[in-house]
mmCIF file of C-alpha atoms in Angstrom:
data_model
loop_
_atom_site.group_PDB
_atom_site.id
_atom_site.type_symbol
_atom_site.label_atom_id
_atom_site.label_comp_id
_atom_site.label_asym_id
_atom_site.label_seq_id
_atom_site.Cartn_x
_atom_site.Cartn_y
_atom_site.Cartn_z
ATOM 1 C CA UNK A 215 14.779 -18.527 23.830
ATOM 2 C CA UNK A 216 14.527 -19.046 20.300
ATOM 3 C CA UNK A 217 10.944 -18.123 19.974
ATOM 4 C CA UNK A 218 11.866 -14.724 21.295
ATOM 5 C CA UNK A 219 14.653 -14.129 18.963
ATOM 6 C CA UNK A 220 11.905 -15.036 15.744
ATOM 7 C CA UNK A 221 9.529 -12.396 17.448
ATOM 8 C CA UNK A 222 12.277 -9.610 17.649
ATOM 9 C CA UNK A 223 13.483 -10.316 14.331
ATOM 10 C CA UNK A 224 9.917 -10.177 12.688
ATOM 11 C CA UNK A 225 9.287 -6.978 14.407
ATOM 12 C CA UNK A 226 12.584 -5.415 13.078
ATOM 13 C CA UNK A 227 11.378 -6.615 9.778
ATOM 14 C CA UNK A 228 7.999 -5.275 9.957
ATOM 15 C CA UNK A 229 9.336 -2.192 11.550
ATOM 16 C CA UNK A 230 11.263 -1.655 8.698
ATOM 17 C CA UNK A 231 8.983 -1.977 6.015
ATOM 18 C CA UNK A 232 6.679 0.310 7.334
ATOM 19 C CA UNK A 233 9.322 2.725 7.148
ATOM 20 C CA UNK A 234 9.838 1.847 3.982
ATOM 21 C CA UNK A 235 5.988 1.985 2.830
ATOM 22 C CA UNK A 236 5.744 5.186 4.382
ATOM 23 C CA UNK A 237 8.445 6.906 2.476
ATOM 24 C CA UNK A 238 7.538 5.275 -0.727
ATOM 25 C CA UNK A 239 3.794 6.137 -0.196
ATOM 26 C CA UNK A 240 5.023 10.093 0.788
ATOM 27 C CA UNK A 241 6.935 10.062 -2.573
ATOM 28 C CA UNK A 242 3.910 8.987 -4.188
ATOM 29 C CA UNK A 243 1.449 11.213 -2.770
ATOM 30 C CA UNK A 244 3.687 14.559 -3.636
ATOM 31 C CA UNK A 245 4.048 13.084 -7.364
ATOM 32 C CA UNK A 246 0.617 12.325 -7.503
ATOM 33 C CA UNK A 247 -1.020 15.629 -6.500
ATOM 34 C CA UNK A 248 -0.161 17.222 -10.123
ATOM 35 C CA UNK A 249 -0.296 14.129 -11.633
ATOM 36 C CA UNK A 250 -3.992 12.932 -10.765
ATOM 37 C CA UNK A 251 -5.744 16.004 -11.805
ATOM 38 C CA UNK A 252 -4.505 15.594 -15.305
ATOM 39 C CA UNK A 253 -4.473 11.670 -15.963
ATOM 40 C CA UNK A 254 -6.262 9.919 -13.470
ATOM 41 C CA UNK A 255 -6.911 6.991 -15.759
ATOM 42 C CA UNK A 256 -3.388 6.505 -16.568
ATOM 43 C CA UNK A 257 -2.180 6.860 -12.879
ATOM 44 C CA UNK A 258 -4.573 4.731 -11.243
ATOM 45 C CA UNK A 259 -4.009 1.452 -12.985
ATOM 46 C CA UNK A 260 -0.244 1.679 -13.421
ATOM 47 C CA UNK A 261 1.026 2.751 -9.867
ATOM 48 C CA UNK A 262 -0.143 0.945 -6.372
ATOM 49 C CA UNK A 263 -0.029 4.610 -4.767
ATOM 50 C CA UNK A 264 -1.737 6.287 -7.415
ATOM 51 C CA UNK A 265 -5.085 4.326 -6.782
ATOM 52 C CA UNK A 266 -4.719 5.456 -3.307
ATOM 53 C CA UNK A 267 -4.462 8.978 -4.050
ATOM 54 C CA UNK A 268 -7.066 8.968 -6.958
ATOM 55 C CA UNK A 269 -9.476 7.729 -4.165
ATOM 56 C CA UNK A 270 -8.260 10.543 -1.527
ATOM 57 C CA UNK A 271 -8.384 13.502 -4.305
ATOM 58 C CA UNK A 272 -12.041 12.380 -5.044
ATOM 59 C CA UNK A 273 -13.138 12.446 -1.599
ATOM 60 C CA UNK A 274 -12.145 16.303 -1.251
ATOM 61 C CA UNK A 275 -13.436 17.594 -4.191
#
């Protein structure tokens, strides 16, 4: 029974992290749409989500 409880708590924790990460990534992509075009070099090292935004914007252009 203890192992079942640990698995359930772990899954809830992972889901909570996923939701928080998704919300954070959505907020970053909305901000980086205008930021990445003007300052690609500054946004890449400072923000974790900025680097991903730079990669996706380079592929699309």
